[in-house]
Short mmCIF file of C-alpha atoms and ligand atoms in Angstrom, two decimals:
data_model
loop_
_atom_site.label_atom_id
_atom_site.label_comp_id
_atom_site.label_asym_id
_atom_site.label_seq_id
_atom_site.Cartn_x
_atom_site.Cartn_y
_atom_site.Cartn_z
CA MET A 1 -105.39 21.34 50.43
CA LYS A 2 -109.14 21.86 51.02
CA ASN A 3 -110.65 25.29 51.36
CA ILE A 4 -110.96 25.90 55.07
CA LEU A 5 -114.36 28.03 54.72
CA ASN A 6 -116.01 24.58 53.81
CA ALA A 7 -114.61 22.65 56.77
CA PRO A 8 -117.49 21.13 58.89
CA PHE A 9 -115.83 22.57 62.23
CA LEU A 10 -116.03 26.18 60.74
CA GLU A 11 -119.62 25.35 59.32
CA GLU A 12 -120.70 24.16 63.13
CA MET A 13 -118.98 27.30 64.43
CA LYS A 14 -120.96 29.81 62.33
CA LYS A 15 -124.21 27.98 62.84
CA THR A 16 -123.80 28.06 66.62
CA THR A 17 -122.52 31.30 67.26
CA SER A 18 -125.31 32.89 64.85
CA ASN A 19 -128.06 30.68 66.77
CA MET A 20 -126.94 31.78 70.11
CA TYR A 21 -126.92 35.28 69.14
CA ARG A 22 -130.35 35.04 67.78
CA LEU A 23 -131.48 33.65 71.11
CA GLY A 24 -130.39 36.82 72.62
CA TRP A 25 -127.63 35.24 74.73
CA ASP A 26 -124.77 37.04 73.16
CA GLU A 27 -125.13 40.70 72.93
CA ARG A 28 -122.23 42.74 71.41
CA ASN A 29 -119.03 40.61 72.16
CA GLY A 30 -120.61 38.52 75.03
CA GLY A 31 -119.66 34.83 74.88
CA ASN A 32 -116.90 32.65 73.64
CA ILE A 33 -116.27 29.12 72.44
CA SER A 34 -113.31 27.04 72.23
CA TYR A 35 -113.50 23.62 70.31
CA MET A 36 -110.58 21.09 70.19
CA LEU A 37 -109.93 19.87 66.77
CA GLU A 38 -107.97 16.64 65.58
CA GLU A 39 -104.72 17.51 64.01
CA ASP A 40 -105.64 15.16 61.03
CA GLU A 41 -108.88 17.23 60.28
CA VAL A 42 -106.97 20.47 60.48
CA LYS A 43 -104.24 19.10 58.02
CA GLU A 44 -106.75 18.74 55.39
CA TYR A 45 -107.20 22.38 55.35
CA LEU A 46 -104.08 24.02 56.70
CA ASP A 47 -100.45 23.60 56.69
CA ILE A 48 -99.98 23.06 60.28
CA ASN A 49 -96.13 23.80 60.27
CA LYS A 50 -97.01 27.40 59.14
CA VAL A 51 -97.27 29.65 62.31
CA ILE A 52 -98.79 33.12 61.54
CA ARG A 53 -97.60 34.63 64.86
CA THR A 54 -97.42 33.57 68.40
CA ILE A 55 -99.39 35.21 71.11
CA PRO A 56 -98.76 34.75 74.77
CA THR A 57 -101.57 33.25 76.92
CA GLY A 58 -100.12 34.66 80.22
CA PHE A 59 -100.84 31.21 82.17
CA ASP A 60 -99.57 27.72 82.05
CA ALA A 61 -101.43 25.14 80.10
CA THR A 62 -98.72 22.31 79.81
CA GLU A 63 -101.18 19.61 79.90
CA LEU A 64 -102.50 20.89 76.31
CA ILE A 65 -99.16 21.14 74.59
CA GLY A 66 -99.64 20.43 71.03
CA LYS A 67 -103.44 20.56 71.33
CA ILE A 68 -105.46 22.69 68.36
CA PHE A 69 -108.35 24.75 69.18
CA ILE A 70 -110.71 26.92 67.21
CA VAL A 71 -111.41 29.91 69.39
CA THR A 72 -113.63 32.92 69.05
CA GLY A 73 -111.98 36.24 69.26
CA THR A 74 -111.86 38.79 71.84
CA ALA A 75 -114.18 41.76 71.51
CA LYS A 76 -115.58 40.00 68.42
CA TYR A 77 -119.47 39.60 67.84
CA PHE A 78 -121.00 36.36 67.68
CA LYS A 79 -123.64 37.79 65.17
CA ASN A 80 -120.49 38.60 62.66
CA VAL A 81 -118.87 35.13 62.72
CA GLU A 82 -120.92 33.68 60.07
CA PHE A 83 -120.07 36.82 57.76
CA ASP A 84 -116.41 36.84 58.10
CA PRO A 85 -115.18 33.77 60.00
CA GLU A 86 -111.46 34.57 59.40
CA LYS A 87 -111.81 37.83 61.38
CA ASN A 88 -113.78 36.71 64.36
CA LEU A 89 -112.27 33.13 64.79
CA GLY A 90 -108.65 31.94 64.96
CA ILE A 91 -107.13 28.33 65.18
CA ILE A 92 -104.66 27.96 67.72
CA ARG A 93 -102.03 25.38 68.85
CA ILE A 94 -100.58 25.46 72.43
CA ALA A 95 -96.92 25.64 71.87
CA GLU A 96 -94.04 23.55 73.36
CA ASP A 97 -93.64 26.03 76.41
CA GLY A 98 -97.41 25.85 77.36
CA THR A 99 -97.75 29.48 77.64
CA THR A 100 -97.82 30.45 74.10
CA ALA A 101 -100.70 30.06 71.42
CA GLN A 102 -99.33 29.60 67.81
CA LEU A 103 -101.99 31.34 65.52
CA LEU A 104 -102.48 28.71 62.37
CA TRP A 105 -105.40 30.68 60.94
CA GLY A 106 -107.66 33.56 61.42
CA TYR A 107 -107.66 36.75 63.60
CA LYS A 108 -106.83 38.39 60.42
CA ASP A 109 -107.12 41.85 61.64
CA GLY A 110 -104.47 41.35 64.22
CA GLY A 111 -106.88 40.33 66.80
CA LYS A 112 -106.58 37.47 69.35
CA PHE A 113 -108.35 34.76 71.12
CA THR A 114 -111.01 35.64 73.88
CA SER A 115 -110.12 37.18 77.17
CA GLU A 116 -111.64 34.13 78.79
CA LEU A 117 -109.09 31.53 77.43
CA PRO A 118 -107.78 30.98 81.20
CA ALA A 119 -111.15 29.60 81.86
CA HIS A 120 -111.48 27.87 78.86
CA LEU A 121 -108.36 26.07 78.66
CA MET A 122 -108.35 25.24 82.40
CA SER A 123 -111.88 23.74 81.83
CA HIS A 124 -110.57 21.70 78.94
CA ILE A 125 -107.77 20.30 81.11
CA VAL A 126 -110.22 19.28 83.80
CA ARG A 127 -113.00 17.98 81.75
CA LEU A 128 -110.76 15.82 79.44
CA LYS A 129 -109.58 13.90 82.90
CA HIS A 130 -113.15 13.16 83.44
CA ASP A 131 -114.10 12.42 79.76
CA PRO A 132 -111.29 11.97 76.99
CA GLN A 133 -114.01 12.63 74.46
CA ASN A 134 -114.80 16.27 75.85
CA ARG A 135 -113.92 18.75 73.15
CA VAL A 136 -116.07 22.07 73.80
CA VAL A 137 -116.02 24.57 76.10
CA MET A 138 -118.84 27.31 75.65
CA HIS A 139 -119.52 30.56 77.59
CA THR A 140 -122.41 32.68 77.14
CA HIS A 141 -124.99 35.08 78.71
CA PRO A 142 -128.44 33.40 78.43
CA THR A 143 -130.92 35.96 79.73
CA HIS A 144 -133.24 34.03 82.14
CA THR A 145 -130.20 31.94 83.80
CA LEU A 146 -128.65 35.44 84.36
CA ALA A 147 -132.11 36.89 85.88
CA MET A 148 -132.36 33.90 88.18
CA THR A 149 -128.87 34.75 89.55
CA HIS A 150 -130.29 38.08 90.59
CA ILE A 151 -133.03 36.32 92.86
CA HIS A 152 -131.91 32.92 93.79
CA GLU A 153 -129.23 31.76 96.28
CA LEU A 154 -125.90 30.86 94.89
CA ASP A 155 -125.42 27.52 96.19
CA ASP A 156 -124.74 24.35 93.93
CA LYS A 157 -127.24 22.37 95.41
CA LYS A 158 -130.05 24.92 95.92
CA PHE A 159 -129.62 26.30 92.49
CA THR A 160 -129.66 22.65 90.73
CA HIS A 161 -132.43 21.44 92.75
CA THR A 162 -134.67 24.56 91.61
CA ILE A 163 -133.66 23.90 88.02
CA TRP A 164 -134.30 20.34 88.12
CA GLU A 165 -137.77 20.79 89.79
CA MET A 166 -138.80 23.08 86.72
CA CYS A 167 -139.05 20.41 84.16
CA THR A 168 -138.75 16.86 84.02
CA GLU A 169 -135.78 16.40 81.52
CA CYS A 170 -133.44 18.52 83.56
CA ILE A 171 -132.10 15.78 85.80
CA VAL A 172 -131.84 13.61 82.53
CA VAL A 173 -129.85 16.02 80.77
CA PHE A 174 -127.49 16.99 83.59
CA PRO A 175 -127.76 14.52 86.47
CA ASP A 176 -124.41 15.72 87.56
CA GLY A 177 -125.97 19.16 88.34
CA ILE A 178 -124.86 22.69 88.18
CA GLY A 179 -121.87 24.41 89.85
CA VAL A 180 -122.48 27.99 90.74
CA LEU A 181 -119.71 30.80 91.36
CA PRO A 182 -120.32 34.17 93.15
CA TRP A 183 -119.83 37.34 91.11
CA MET A 184 -116.20 37.71 90.33
CA VAL A 185 -113.91 39.78 88.02
CA CYS A 186 -113.96 38.05 84.76
CA GLY A 187 -111.25 37.70 82.05
CA ASN A 188 -108.48 36.31 84.54
CA GLU A 189 -106.58 33.43 85.78
CA GLU A 190 -108.42 33.53 89.07
CA ILE A 191 -111.92 32.91 87.73
CA GLY A 192 -110.49 30.37 85.22
CA LYS A 193 -109.15 28.54 88.27
CA ALA A 194 -112.42 28.79 90.13
CA THR A 195 -114.39 27.66 87.06
CA ALA A 196 -112.12 24.72 86.39
CA GLN A 197 -112.33 23.72 90.10
CA LYS A 198 -116.11 23.50 89.60
CA MET A 199 -115.48 21.61 86.46
CA GLU A 200 -114.07 18.83 88.44
CA GLU A 201 -117.63 18.12 89.46
CA TYR A 202 -119.98 19.58 86.93
CA ARG A 203 -120.32 20.24 83.04
CA LEU A 204 -122.34 23.31 83.85
CA VAL A 205 -121.05 26.15 85.92
CA VAL A 206 -123.07 29.61 86.41
CA TRP A 207 -121.08 32.67 86.80
CA ALA A 208 -123.57 35.07 89.13
CA LEU A 209 -124.69 38.09 87.40
CA HIS A 210 -122.66 37.20 84.30
CA GLY A 211 -123.44 33.90 82.39
CA ILE A 212 -122.64 30.49 82.22
CA TYR A 213 -119.97 27.82 80.99
CA GLY A 214 -120.90 24.53 79.56
CA ALA A 215 -118.53 21.57 78.47
CA GLY A 216 -119.25 18.73 76.31
CA LYS A 217 -118.21 16.25 73.40
CA ASP A 218 -119.38 18.53 70.64
CA LEU A 219 -120.92 21.89 70.06
CA ASP A 220 -124.65 20.54 69.72
CA GLU A 221 -124.24 18.46 73.16
CA THR A 222 -122.58 21.62 74.95
CA PHE A 223 -125.28 23.84 73.43
CA GLY A 224 -128.04 21.40 74.55
CA LEU A 225 -126.91 21.52 78.13
CA ILE A 226 -126.98 25.22 78.37
CA GLU A 227 -130.27 25.55 76.31
CA THR A 228 -131.80 23.18 78.81
CA VAL A 229 -130.72 25.17 82.01
CA GLU A 230 -131.90 28.46 80.26
CA LYS A 231 -135.34 26.81 79.37
CA ALA A 232 -135.80 25.93 83.22
CA ALA A 233 -134.50 29.18 84.35
CA GLN A 234 -136.96 30.84 82.09
CA LEU A 235 -139.86 28.74 83.67
CA TYR A 236 -138.44 29.65 87.03
CA MET A 237 -138.55 33.37 86.18
CA LEU A 238 -142.10 33.02 84.74
CA THR A 239 -143.42 31.25 87.94
CA ALA A 240 -141.19 32.36 90.90
CA HIS A 241 -143.65 35.10 91.92
CA MET A 242 -146.77 32.90 91.68
CA PRO A 243 -147.98 30.40 94.07
CA HIS A 244 -146.73 26.97 93.22
CA ILE A 245 -149.58 24.52 93.23
CA ASN A 246 -147.70 21.77 91.52
CA THR A 247 -144.23 20.53 91.62
CA ILE A 248 -142.01 17.66 90.83
CA LEU A 249 -141.23 16.21 94.33
CA ASP A 250 -137.82 14.62 95.09
CA LYS A 251 -139.24 11.25 95.08
CA GLU A 252 -140.36 11.71 91.49
CA LEU A 253 -137.04 13.17 90.43
CA LYS A 254 -135.37 10.11 92.07
CA ASP A 255 -137.86 8.07 90.20
CA VAL A 256 -137.01 9.52 86.73
CA ALA A 257 -133.29 9.40 87.47
CA GLU A 258 -133.56 5.59 88.19
CA ALA A 259 -135.86 4.99 85.23
CA PHE A 260 -133.23 6.54 83.03
CA ASN A 261 -130.41 4.69 84.99
CA LEU A 262 -128.46 7.97 85.58
CA ASP A 263 -125.55 8.38 88.07
CA TYR A 264 -127.07 11.47 89.47
CA ARG A 265 -126.31 13.70 92.54
CA LYS A 266 -128.43 11.99 95.11
CA ASP A 267 -126.97 14.34 97.73
CA PHE A 268 -128.89 17.27 95.72
CA LEU A 269 -132.33 15.86 96.63
CA ASN A 270 -133.96 15.96 100.21
CA LEU A 271 -134.91 12.50 100.67
P1 LIG B 301 -114.45 38.15 74.92
O1 LIG B 301 -114.88 39.48 73.72
O2 LIG B 301 -112.83 38.34 75.30
O3 LIG B 301 -114.60 36.77 74.38
O4 LIG B 301 -115.07 38.34 76.18
C1 LIG B 301 -116.57 38.18 76.26
C2 LIG B 301 -117.26 37.99 77.53
O5 LIG B 301 -118.35 37.10 77.56
C3 LIG B 301 -116.38 37.93 78.70
O6 LIG B 301 -116.90 37.16 79.72
ZN1 LIG B 302 -119.06 36.78 79.43
#
């Protein structure tokens, strides 16, 4: 059996959480990541028949029975993951009942998965229907994106349009747009369901006055989606209070989308 501390997926989790922490997105225990692993890759490092303990999830994830995820721990700090992954991360498998997680590794201080597991697993279920390659759900608190939710209308079309207008690459990176949820209590099934519902249409969902969710094939792609929104939100916050002399016109956004052959939200442009 190979040493799990050298597993590529663990390395990626360490690098990603540290990177996000250094960008200032994940203060204290802010943010959480779930990354679906292949049974075969986990088997190289763990006896997958050995369950350390079982932890109820409190909701039904029948569609994910048998699926294995590496998930950040609740109340754990992204800044600490790289120094003690076995305490700050856990590898769980959804048990036959669909409502229990079997701990295969990690949470070594008796901890458990993120309080946002409902939003994560429900989002995985929805995104897998749209893209069987989807593996990652990421939640974080990027500063400018949050700032923008203080001063911008919380409407999918209007929010996406403003972000697309900020820099040319946005419509290329997320032609499917951004879903926006109003302020809600976090960490429960209700916000999980609302997030998953938005994930039917979008890979990015903003939680007003809280943060953002992204979904993608791997950690890089998912991080890149959020990073691009955050960059555009920063441009917005730097310029919102100034006269706008230049802007990308809707006709030009359409030209970019067509030049890159994108299946984009045409209804989000005012043409
Ligand atoms: P957890 O510490 O439970 O992951 O919660 C952090 C967070 O960002 C809540 O939305
Ligand atoms: Zn959060």
